[in-house]
Coordinates of C-alpha atoms in Angstrom, one line a residue:
Chain A
M251 CA -0.3 -18.6 -15.1
N252 CA 2.5 -21.0 -16.1
K253 CA 5.3 -20.0 -18.4
Y254 CA 3.6 -21.3 -21.6
T255 CA 0.6 -19.0 -21.1
I256 CA 2.9 -16.1 -20.6
I257 CA 4.9 -16.9 -23.8
C258 CA 1.6 -17.3 -25.7
L259 CA 0.5 -13.9 -24.4
I260 CA 3.7 -12.2 -25.4
I261 CA 3.6 -13.8 -28.9
F262 CA 0.0 -12.6 -29.2
I263 CA 0.9 -9.1 -28.3
L264 CA 4.0 -9.0 -30.6
L265 CA 2.4 -10.6 -33.6
G266 CA -1.1 -9.2 -33.2
P267 CA -0.5 -5.9 -35.2
F268 CA 0.9 -7.8 -38.2
L269 CA -2.1 -10.2 -38.4
L270 CA -5.0 -7.9 -37.7
P271 CA -6.0 -4.3 -38.5
N272 CA -4.7 -1.9 -35.9
A273 CA -8.1 -0.8 -34.7
T274 CA -9.1 -4.4 -34.2
I275 CA -6.1 -5.5 -32.2
T276 CA -6.2 -2.4 -29.9
E277 CA -9.9 -3.0 -29.4
M278 CA -9.1 -6.6 -28.4
L279 CA -6.6 -5.4 -25.8
I280 CA -9.0 -2.9 -24.4
F281 CA -11.9 -5.4 -24.1
G282 CA -9.3 -7.8 -22.8
I283 CA -9.0 -5.6 -19.7
V284 CA -12.8 -5.4 -19.5
A285 CA -13.4 -9.2 -19.8
I286 CA -10.6 -10.2 -17.4
S287 CA -11.7 -7.8 -14.8
T288 CA -15.3 -8.8 -15.2
N289 CA -14.2 -12.3 -14.6
I290 CA -12.8 -11.4 -11.2
M291 CA -16.4 -10.6 -10.3
L292 CA -18.2 -13.3 -12.4
G293 CA -15.8 -16.2 -12.3
Y294 CA -14.0 -15.7 -9.0
T295 CA -16.7 -14.1 -6.8
G296 CA -19.7 -15.6 -8.6
M297 CA -21.6 -12.3 -9.2
L298 CA -23.2 -11.7 -12.5
S299 CA -23.5 -8.0 -13.3
F300 CA -25.5 -6.9 -16.2
G301 CA -24.4 -3.3 -15.9
Q302 CA -20.7 -3.2 -16.8
A303 CA -21.3 -1.0 -19.8
L304 CA -22.3 1.7 -17.3
F305 CA -18.7 2.0 -16.1
F306 CA -17.2 1.5 -19.6
G307 CA -19.5 4.1 -21.1
T308 CA -19.4 6.7 -18.3
S309 CA -15.6 6.5 -18.1
A310 CA -15.4 6.9 -21.9
Y311 CA -17.6 10.0 -21.7
I312 CA -15.6 11.5 -18.8
S313 CA -12.3 10.9 -20.6
G314 CA -13.7 12.2 -23.9
L315 CA -15.0 15.4 -22.3
I316 CA -11.7 16.1 -20.6
L317 CA -9.8 15.6 -23.8
L318 CA -12.3 17.8 -25.7
A319 CA -11.7 20.5 -23.1
G320 CA -8.1 20.5 -24.1
F321 CA -6.6 18.8 -21.0
P322 CA -3.8 16.2 -21.5
I323 CA -4.4 12.5 -21.6
F324 CA -2.5 11.9 -18.4
L325 CA -5.2 13.7 -16.7
A326 CA -8.1 12.2 -18.6
I327 CA -7.3 8.6 -18.0
P328 CA -6.8 8.7 -14.2
I329 CA -9.8 11.0 -13.6
A330 CA -12.1 8.8 -15.7
T331 CA -10.8 5.7 -13.9
L332 CA -11.2 7.3 -10.5
G333 CA -14.7 8.4 -11.6
S334 CA -15.8 4.9 -12.4
F335 CA -14.3 3.8 -9.1
L336 CA -16.4 6.3 -7.2
I337 CA -19.5 5.4 -9.2
S338 CA -18.9 1.7 -8.6
L339 CA -18.8 2.3 -4.9
F340 CA -22.1 4.2 -5.0
V341 CA -23.9 1.8 -7.4
G342 CA -22.3 -1.3 -5.8
Y343 CA -23.3 -0.3 -2.3
F344 CA -26.9 -0.7 -3.3
C345 CA -26.5 -3.7 -5.6
V346 CA -24.6 -6.0 -3.2
K347 CA -27.5 -5.6 -0.7
R348 CA -29.2 -8.2 -2.9
E349 CA -28.2 -11.5 -4.3
G350 CA -28.8 -13.6 -7.5
L351 CA -31.5 -12.4 -9.8
Y352 CA -32.2 -9.2 -7.7
F353 CA -28.5 -8.3 -7.9
I354 CA -28.6 -8.7 -11.7
C355 CA -31.8 -6.6 -12.0
L356 CA -30.3 -3.8 -9.9
T357 CA -27.1 -3.6 -12.0
F358 CA -29.3 -3.6 -15.1
A359 CA -31.5 -0.9 -13.7
F360 CA -28.5 1.4 -12.9
N361 CA -27.1 0.7 -16.3
Q362 CA -30.4 1.9 -17.9
M363 CA -30.5 5.0 -15.7
F364 CA -27.0 6.1 -16.8
Y365 CA -27.9 5.3 -20.4
F366 CA -30.9 7.6 -20.4
I367 CA -28.9 10.3 -18.7
A368 CA -26.4 10.1 -21.5
Y369 CA -29.3 10.0 -24.0
V370 CA -31.1 13.0 -22.7
W371 CA -28.2 15.2 -21.7
T372 CA -27.4 16.1 -25.3
E373 CA -25.5 19.3 -24.6
V374 CA -22.8 17.4 -22.8
T375 CA -22.9 13.8 -24.2
G376 CA -24.0 14.6 -27.7
G377 CA -27.1 12.4 -27.1
E378 CA -27.8 9.9 -29.9
D379 CA -24.9 11.1 -32.0
G380 CA -22.4 10.4 -29.3
L381 CA -19.4 12.5 -28.4
V382 CA -17.4 13.3 -31.5
G383 CA -14.3 15.2 -32.5
I384 CA -11.8 13.9 -29.9
T385 CA -8.2 14.0 -31.1
R386 CA -5.5 11.7 -30.0
P387 CA -2.4 13.5 -28.5
E388 CA 0.6 13.7 -30.7
F389 CA 2.8 11.1 -29.0
I390 CA 0.4 8.3 -29.8
D391 CA -0.6 9.7 -33.2
T392 CA 0.8 6.9 -35.2
Q393 CA -0.7 3.4 -35.2
F394 CA 2.5 1.9 -33.9
S395 CA 2.9 4.3 -30.9
F396 CA -0.8 4.0 -30.1
Y397 CA -0.5 0.2 -30.0
V398 CA 2.6 0.3 -27.8
F399 CA 0.8 2.7 -25.4
I400 CA -2.3 0.4 -25.1
S401 CA -0.2 -2.7 -24.8
I402 CA 1.7 -1.2 -21.8
L403 CA -1.5 -0.3 -20.1
F404 CA -3.0 -3.7 -20.9
L405 CA 0.0 -5.6 -19.4
T406 CA 0.1 -3.3 -16.3
S407 CA -3.6 -4.0 -15.7
L408 CA -3.1 -7.7 -16.2
Y409 CA -0.2 -7.7 -13.8
L410 CA -2.3 -5.8 -11.1
M411 CA -5.3 -8.1 -11.5
Y412 CA -3.1 -11.2 -11.3
K413 CA -1.6 -9.9 -8.1
I414 CA -5.1 -9.3 -6.8
I415 CA -6.4 -12.8 -7.5
T416 CA -3.3 -14.5 -6.2
S417 CA -3.4 -12.6 -2.9
P418 CA -5.6 -13.7 0.0
L419 CA -8.3 -11.4 -1.5
G420 CA -8.6 -13.7 -4.5
L421 CA -9.2 -16.6 -2.1
I422 CA -11.8 -14.7 -0.2
F423 CA -13.6 -14.1 -3.5
K424 CA -13.6 -17.8 -4.2
L425 CA -15.0 -18.5 -0.7
I426 CA -17.9 -16.1 -1.4
R427 CA -18.6 -17.9 -4.7
E428 CA -18.4 -21.3 -3.1
N429 CA -20.4 -20.7 0.1
P430 CA -21.2 -17.2 1.2
S431 CA -22.9 -18.1 4.5
R432 CA -19.9 -20.2 5.6
A433 CA -17.5 -17.4 4.6
E434 CA -19.5 -15.1 6.8
A435 CA -19.4 -17.7 9.6
I436 CA -15.6 -17.8 9.6
G437 CA -15.4 -14.1 9.9
Y438 CA -15.5 -12.4 6.5
N439 CA -17.8 -9.5 5.9
V440 CA -19.3 -10.9 2.7
R441 CA -21.1 -7.8 1.6
F442 CA -17.9 -5.7 2.0
F443 CA -15.9 -8.1 -0.1
K444 CA -18.6 -8.3 -2.7
L445 CA -18.4 -4.6 -3.0
V446 CA -14.6 -4.8 -3.3
S447 CA -14.9 -7.3 -6.1
F448 CA -17.6 -5.2 -7.9
S449 CA -15.4 -2.1 -7.6
I450 CA -12.2 -3.8 -8.9
A451 CA -14.1 -5.1 -11.9
S452 CA -15.8 -1.8 -12.5
T453 CA -12.7 0.3 -12.1
F454 CA -10.7 -1.7 -14.6
T455 CA -13.7 -1.6 -16.9
G456 CA -13.6 2.1 -16.5
L457 CA -9.9 2.3 -17.3
A458 CA -10.6 0.4 -20.5
G459 CA -13.5 2.7 -21.3
S460 CA -11.3 5.8 -21.0
L461 CA -8.9 4.2 -23.5
Y462 CA -11.6 3.3 -25.9
V463 CA -12.3 6.9 -26.9
L464 CA -8.8 7.0 -28.5
I465 CA -9.5 4.3 -31.1
H466 CA -12.2 5.9 -33.1
S467 CA -11.8 9.4 -31.6
M468 CA -15.4 9.3 -30.5
V469 CA -17.8 7.9 -27.9
P470 CA -20.8 6.3 -29.6
I471 CA -23.8 6.1 -27.3
D472 CA -24.1 2.3 -27.7
Q473 CA -21.0 2.0 -25.5
I474 CA -23.2 2.7 -22.4
H475 CA -26.2 0.7 -23.6
W476 CA -27.1 -2.5 -21.7
L477 CA -26.5 -4.5 -24.9
K478 CA -22.8 -3.7 -24.4
S479 CA -23.1 -5.2 -20.9
G480 CA -24.4 -8.3 -22.6
D481 CA -21.5 -8.3 -25.0
I482 CA -19.1 -8.2 -22.0
I483 CA -20.8 -11.1 -20.3
F484 CA -20.8 -13.0 -23.6
M485 CA -17.1 -12.5 -24.2
T486 CA -16.2 -13.5 -20.7
L487 CA -18.3 -16.7 -20.8
F488 CA -17.2 -17.5 -24.3
G489 CA -13.6 -17.5 -23.2
G490 CA -14.2 -19.3 -20.0
V491 CA -14.6 -18.2 -16.4
G492 CA -12.5 -20.9 -14.9
N493 CA -9.2 -19.4 -15.9
F494 CA -7.5 -16.0 -15.4
L495 CA -6.7 -15.4 -19.1
G496 CA -9.7 -17.4 -20.4
P497 CA -11.8 -14.3 -21.0
L498 CA -9.1 -12.8 -23.3
I499 CA -9.5 -15.8 -25.6
G500 CA -13.2 -15.0 -25.6
V501 CA -12.6 -11.3 -26.5
V502 CA -10.2 -12.2 -29.3
G503 CA -12.7 -14.8 -30.6
Y504 CA -15.7 -12.6 -30.3
I505 CA -14.2 -9.5 -31.9
W506 CA -12.6 -11.6 -34.7
L507 CA -15.7 -13.5 -35.4
S508 CA -18.0 -10.5 -35.4
D509 CA -15.6 -8.6 -37.7
T510 CA -15.4 -11.5 -40.1
F511 CA -19.1 -12.4 -40.1
S512 CA -20.3 -8.8 -40.3
I513 CA -18.7 -8.4 -43.7
I514 CA -20.2 -11.5 -45.0
W515 CA -23.7 -11.3 -43.6
A516 CA -25.6 -8.5 -42.1
R517 CA -27.5 -10.9 -39.8
W518 CA -24.3 -12.2 -38.2
P519 CA -25.5 -11.9 -34.5
L520 CA -27.6 -15.0 -35.4
I521 CA -24.5 -17.0 -35.9
M522 CA -23.0 -15.7 -32.7
G523 CA -26.1 -16.7 -30.9
V524 CA -25.8 -20.3 -32.1
I525 CA -22.1 -20.4 -31.1
F526 CA -23.0 -19.0 -27.7
A527 CA -25.8 -21.6 -27.1
I528 CA -23.4 -24.4 -28.0
I529 CA -20.7 -23.1 -25.6
V530 CA -23.1 -22.7 -22.7
L531 CA -24.8 -26.1 -23.4
Y532 CA -21.7 -28.2 -24.0
F533 CA -18.6 -26.4 -22.9
R534 CA -19.4 -24.7 -19.6
G535 CA -15.8 -23.7 -19.1
G536 CA -15.7 -21.9 -22.4
V537 CA -13.0 -22.0 -25.0
S538 CA -10.2 -22.0 -22.5
E539 CA -11.4 -25.1 -20.8
L540 CA -11.7 -26.8 -24.2
L541 CA -8.1 -25.9 -24.9
E542 CA -7.0 -27.1 -21.5
N543 CA -8.6 -30.4 -21.9
L544 CA -7.1 -30.8 -25.4
V545 CA -3.6 -30.1 -24.0
K546 CA -4.2 -32.6 -21.1
K547 CA -5.4 -35.2 -23.5
S548 CA -2.5 -34.8 -25.9
Q549 CA 0.0 -34.8 -23.0
S550 CA -1.4 -38.1 -21.7
Y551 CA -1.4 -39.5 -25.3
F552 CA 2.2 -38.7 -25.8
K553 CA 3.1 -40.0 -22.4
K554 CA 1.4 -43.2 -23.2
N555 CA 3.3 -43.6 -26.5
K556 CA 6.5 -43.0 -24.7
D557 CA 5.7 -45.6 -22.1
E558 CA 4.8 -48.1 -24.7
K559 CA 8.1 -47.6 -26.5
Y560 CA 9.9 -47.9 -23.2
I561 CA 8.2 -51.2 -22.5
K562 CA 9.0 -52.6 -26.0
N563 CA 12.7 -51.7 -25.7
Chain B
M130 CA -18.3 -20.5 38.6
K131 CA -17.4 -18.2 35.8
N132 CA -19.7 -17.7 32.8
I133 CA -18.4 -17.2 29.3
L134 CA -21.9 -17.0 27.7
K135 CA -25.0 -15.7 29.4
I136 CA -28.4 -15.6 27.9
N137 CA -31.2 -13.5 29.4
N138 CA -34.8 -14.0 28.5
L139 CA -34.1 -14.7 24.8
S140 CA -37.2 -14.9 22.7
K141 CA -38.0 -15.2 19.0
N142 CA -41.4 -14.8 17.4
F143 CA -42.3 -15.5 13.8
G144 CA -45.5 -13.6 13.4
N145 CA -47.8 -15.1 16.1
V146 CA -45.7 -18.2 16.5
S147 CA -43.3 -18.2 19.4
A148 CA -40.4 -20.4 18.4
V149 CA -38.2 -19.6 21.5
N150 CA -39.7 -18.2 24.6
N151 CA -37.8 -16.5 27.5
V152 CA -34.8 -18.8 27.5
N153 CA -32.2 -18.2 30.2
L154 CA -28.9 -20.0 30.1
E155 CA -25.4 -19.7 31.4
V156 CA -22.4 -21.5 30.0
E157 CA -19.6 -22.2 32.4
V158 CA -16.0 -21.8 31.2
G159 CA -14.4 -25.1 30.1
S160 CA -17.6 -27.1 30.2
I161 CA -19.7 -28.9 27.6
H162 CA -23.1 -27.5 27.9
S163 CA -25.7 -29.2 25.9
V164 CA -29.1 -28.0 24.7
I165 CA -31.4 -30.9 23.8
G166 CA -35.0 -31.3 22.9
P167 CA -37.3 -33.2 20.5
N168 CA -37.8 -32.1 16.9
G169 CA -39.3 -28.6 16.7
A170 CA -38.3 -27.6 20.2
G171 CA -36.7 -24.4 18.9
K172 CA -33.1 -25.6 19.2
S173 CA -32.0 -24.4 15.8
T174 CA -33.7 -21.0 16.2
F175 CA -32.0 -20.7 19.5
F176 CA -28.7 -21.5 17.9
N177 CA -29.2 -19.1 15.1
M178 CA -29.9 -16.3 17.5
I179 CA -26.7 -16.9 19.4
S180 CA -24.6 -17.2 16.3
G181 CA -25.9 -14.0 14.7
V182 CA -28.0 -15.5 11.9
L183 CA -31.3 -14.4 13.3
P184 CA -31.9 -11.2 15.3
P185 CA -33.8 -12.1 18.5
S186 CA -37.2 -10.6 19.1
S187 CA -36.3 -9.8 22.7
G188 CA -33.7 -10.7 25.3
K189 CA -29.9 -10.4 25.5
V190 CA -26.9 -12.4 24.8
Y191 CA -23.7 -11.7 26.7
Y192 CA -20.3 -13.1 25.8
K193 CA -17.7 -12.4 28.6
N194 CA -20.0 -9.8 29.9
N195 CA -20.1 -7.9 26.6
D196 CA -23.5 -7.5 25.0
I197 CA -23.4 -9.3 21.6
T198 CA -27.1 -9.4 20.9
G199 CA -27.8 -9.2 17.2
F200 CA -24.2 -8.9 16.2
E201 CA -23.6 -9.8 12.5
S202 CA -22.2 -13.3 12.3
Y203 CA -19.0 -12.3 10.7
K204 CA -18.0 -10.4 13.8
L205 CA -18.2 -13.3 16.2
P206 CA -15.2 -15.4 15.0
H207 CA -13.0 -12.3 15.7
M208 CA -14.2 -12.2 19.3
G209 CA -13.6 -15.9 19.9
I210 CA -16.9 -17.6 19.0
A211 CA -16.9 -20.1 16.3
K212 CA -19.7 -22.3 15.0
C213 CA -20.0 -25.6 13.3
F214 CA -23.0 -26.3 11.2
Q215 CA -25.7 -28.9 11.3
I216 CA -25.4 -29.7 7.6
T217 CA -21.9 -30.1 6.0
N218 CA -21.0 -26.6 5.1
V219 CA -17.5 -26.4 3.5
F220 CA -16.1 -24.8 0.3
P221 CA -16.6 -27.7 -2.1
K222 CA -14.4 -26.6 -5.0
L223 CA -11.5 -25.6 -2.9
S224 CA -8.8 -27.8 -1.4
V225 CA -8.8 -28.9 2.2
R226 CA -5.8 -26.7 2.7
E227 CA -7.5 -23.6 1.3
N228 CA -10.7 -24.4 3.3
V229 CA -8.8 -24.3 6.6
W230 CA -6.3 -21.6 5.5
S231 CA -9.1 -19.1 4.9
S232 CA -10.5 -19.7 8.4
V233 CA -7.1 -19.3 10.1
F234 CA -6.3 -16.3 8.0
S235 CA -9.6 -14.6 8.9
C236 CA -8.8 -14.3 12.6
A237 CA -5.0 -14.0 12.2
Q238 CA -5.1 -10.8 10.2
K239 CA -2.9 -8.2 11.8
S240 CA -3.8 -5.1 9.8
K241 CA -6.8 -4.1 7.7
F242 CA -5.1 -4.6 4.4
D243 CA -3.5 -8.0 5.0
F244 CA -5.7 -9.4 2.4
L245 CA -3.8 -7.6 -0.3
K246 CA -0.4 -8.9 0.6
P247 CA 1.2 -11.9 -1.1
L248 CA 0.3 -15.3 0.2
S249 CA 3.9 -16.0 1.0
N250 CA 3.8 -13.4 3.8
F251 CA 1.6 -15.7 5.9
K252 CA 3.9 -18.6 6.9
Y253 CA 2.4 -18.7 10.4
V254 CA -1.1 -19.1 8.9
A255 CA 0.2 -22.0 6.7
E256 CA 1.8 -23.7 9.7
E257 CA -1.3 -23.4 11.9
T258 CA -3.4 -24.7 9.0
E259 CA -1.3 -27.9 8.7
K260 CA -1.4 -28.4 12.4
I261 CA -5.2 -28.2 12.6
I262 CA -5.6 -30.5 9.6
S263 CA -3.4 -33.1 11.1
D264 CA -5.3 -32.7 14.4
V265 CA -8.5 -33.8 12.7
G266 CA -6.7 -36.6 10.8
L267 CA -6.9 -35.2 7.2
S268 CA -3.2 -34.7 6.5
H269 CA -3.2 -37.3 3.7
K270 CA -6.1 -35.4 1.9
I271 CA -4.7 -31.9 2.3
N272 CA -4.5 -31.1 -1.4
D273 CA -7.8 -32.8 -2.3
K274 CA -10.9 -30.8 -3.1
A275 CA -13.4 -30.8 -0.3
E276 CA -16.1 -32.2 -2.5
E277 CA -14.0 -35.3 -3.1
L278 CA -14.0 -36.3 0.6
S279 CA -16.3 -38.8 2.1
H280 CA -19.2 -37.5 4.2
G281 CA -17.4 -38.3 7.5
Q282 CA -14.2 -36.6 6.3
Q283 CA -16.2 -33.5 5.3
R284 CA -17.6 -33.4 8.8
M285 CA -14.1 -33.5 10.1
L286 CA -13.1 -30.7 7.7
E287 CA -16.0 -28.7 8.9
M288 CA -14.7 -29.0 12.4
A289 CA -11.2 -28.1 11.2
I290 CA -12.6 -24.9 9.6
T291 CA -14.3 -24.0 12.8
L292 CA -11.2 -24.6 14.9
G293 CA -9.2 -22.4 12.5
A294 CA -10.6 -19.3 14.1
K295 CA -8.9 -20.2 17.4
P296 CA -12.1 -19.9 19.3
E297 CA -12.7 -19.9 23.0
L298 CA -16.3 -20.8 22.7
L299 CA -17.5 -23.4 20.2
L300 CA -21.1 -23.5 19.1
L301 CA -21.9 -26.9 17.6
D302 CA -25.2 -27.5 15.9
E303 CA -25.9 -31.2 15.8
P304 CA -22.4 -32.3 14.7
T305 CA -23.3 -35.9 14.5
Q306 CA -26.3 -35.3 12.2
G307 CA -26.4 -38.0 9.5
L308 CA -23.2 -39.7 10.5
A309 CA -22.8 -43.5 10.5
P310 CA -22.5 -45.1 14.0
E311 CA -18.6 -45.4 13.8
A312 CA -18.3 -41.8 12.6
T313 CA -20.6 -40.7 15.4
L314 CA -18.4 -42.4 17.9
E315 CA -15.3 -40.7 16.4
M316 CA -17.0 -37.3 16.5
T317 CA -18.0 -37.8 20.1
K318 CA -14.5 -38.6 21.0
L319 CA -13.3 -35.5 19.1
I320 CA -15.7 -33.3 21.0
Q321 CA -14.5 -34.7 24.3
K322 CA -11.0 -34.1 23.3
L323 CA -11.9 -30.5 22.2
S324 CA -13.6 -29.8 25.5
K325 CA -10.1 -29.8 27.2
K326 CA -9.3 -26.7 25.2
Y327 CA -12.5 -25.0 24.5
T328 CA -15.9 -24.3 26.1
I329 CA -18.6 -26.0 24.1
L330 CA -22.2 -25.3 23.6
L331 CA -23.7 -28.3 21.9
I332 CA -27.1 -28.5 20.3
E333 CA -28.1 -32.2 19.9
H334 CA -31.1 -34.4 19.7
K335 CA -29.3 -37.7 20.2
M336 CA -29.7 -38.3 23.9
H337 CA -27.0 -40.9 24.4
I338 CA -24.2 -38.7 23.1
V339 CA -25.3 -35.8 25.2
M340 CA -25.6 -38.0 28.3
E341 CA -22.1 -39.3 27.9
I342 CA -20.1 -36.1 27.5
S343 CA -22.1 -33.1 28.9
K344 CA -21.5 -31.4 32.2
V345 CA -24.8 -29.5 32.1
I346 CA -27.9 -30.2 30.0
T347 CA -30.7 -27.8 29.2
V348 CA -33.8 -29.3 27.8
L349 CA -36.0 -27.3 25.5
N350 CA -39.5 -28.1 24.4
F351 CA -42.0 -25.9 22.6
G352 CA -39.4 -23.1 22.8
E353 CA -39.2 -23.1 26.6
V354 CA -36.7 -24.5 29.1
I355 CA -38.4 -27.4 30.8
D356 CA -35.4 -28.7 32.8
E357 CA -31.8 -28.2 33.4
G358 CA -29.2 -30.1 35.3
T359 CA -26.5 -32.8 35.2
P360 CA -27.0 -35.8 32.9
S361 CA -28.2 -38.0 35.7
E362 CA -30.6 -35.5 36.9
V363 CA -32.1 -34.9 33.5
K364 CA -32.3 -38.7 32.9
E365 CA -34.5 -39.1 35.9
S366 CA -36.7 -36.1 35.1
K367 CA -40.3 -37.0 34.5
K368 CA -40.9 -33.8 32.4
V369 CA -38.1 -34.7 30.0
Q370 CA -39.3 -38.3 29.6
D371 CA -42.8 -37.0 28.8
A372 CA -41.4 -34.5 26.2
Y373 CA -39.4 -37.1 24.4
L374 CA -42.3 -39.5 24.4
G375 CA -44.7 -36.9 23.1
R376 CA -46.7 -36.6 26.3
G377 CA -45.6 -33.0 27.0

């Protein structure tokens, strides 16, 4: 991250609440955590999981239930996050035994299992109606204080994840993406580090899930459905996997576009599908790579102009 | 004579097909020991069993008198065994520096959680990395991505990655595979230079290279040892000549 991206990020967080409805901008920050953490697994380690909604949803349920039981939020968030960490170790242990398509299928299968548990276990999860009646604690009751609260957690998560990917661990993830058998041959336990990557992504996704319940004061069951996993992958790819903050652009774009289109036309997913197809076909690095290339081009353009002037003088 | 690697009755069957059959072999410390044989002799299977890629069907592998049979391959570099691949096997999208750094780091870790500490904590890894890269003559390419190197340079990088683990025993699987004649010569010289510091087990099928640099040669054919001895002994052997001419 150079200083320009950090400035852009700060401007986005400061101006966001004035440009967008409060629920929208907080949702963007929450899914920002999800997409950036998913990218650690997808972009850095090269593992495509189709089961991230499992952790998002389960954590949302845990956090919601703890709040409903009357416990404070400072208990709900850590317990829910810890819960998704433990589940990710369990699920991940089995999933990383396989690679490629089989890995995807396993994550998908686990996602479906947890979905149906939530669906059937109506006394606890509210089944199809979702978990309702959760109240926000007083200190984050106003829109402003809630936004500040979410922003702080968002920036803290970002900082932690940035530390992770710039540590040797981040490099090990890239080794696994580039050439797993060679990584193994120079002494890295590939399966273990895949599990680490999977757990990091899932734990941060869980943290985001535990915050999500606070926006609408409920947990709709579609937050644990595999379609949500698809959305997460979509947002990450849309923003671009080649860049640490790229997925955030994807989240902002995706949520803004779906909010805008859904008012105009009920069949808006069709438009999103077209956009997604174009991105995957022509801009493999997503929006962030597109922007990077534009910046590079304009830089070389200005530099050229400068040089020409210099020659003329 | 002191052995660093000892192989006892090693066999591998794929179903009814026996790829390697009762191979015995001892590698002396500080020597270049070559295993040669015509195509399909079982050299690669043999190599993969020693390097932990394939579990043997029967038999034992001892490294410094420790039984390492069937060890997962990620454990071997930490014990001092490093391998170099037949095909170029680097991390294409990472820089030359990152390629070698990762390998040096892997075996230089002092605690279990070193991988979570900032990169700046590992100055000694960075220094070692630069030294190895200059040893193989890639200093001018240190910040280039591996995929941007020429084939010969990638082979050198491959070697640098292998050396990063600070091994005592080097397992080389056809290091001159697909190299141009000049590059082959360069690689041969490098192997000779390396043999002063490391024990080398070399798998090759190019006879002339092996003859030039090996101390001991083991000849495999149809998965079995048909002869073993110094280069001149092997050169004279009738059985070896027959095997290479397809009369075996």
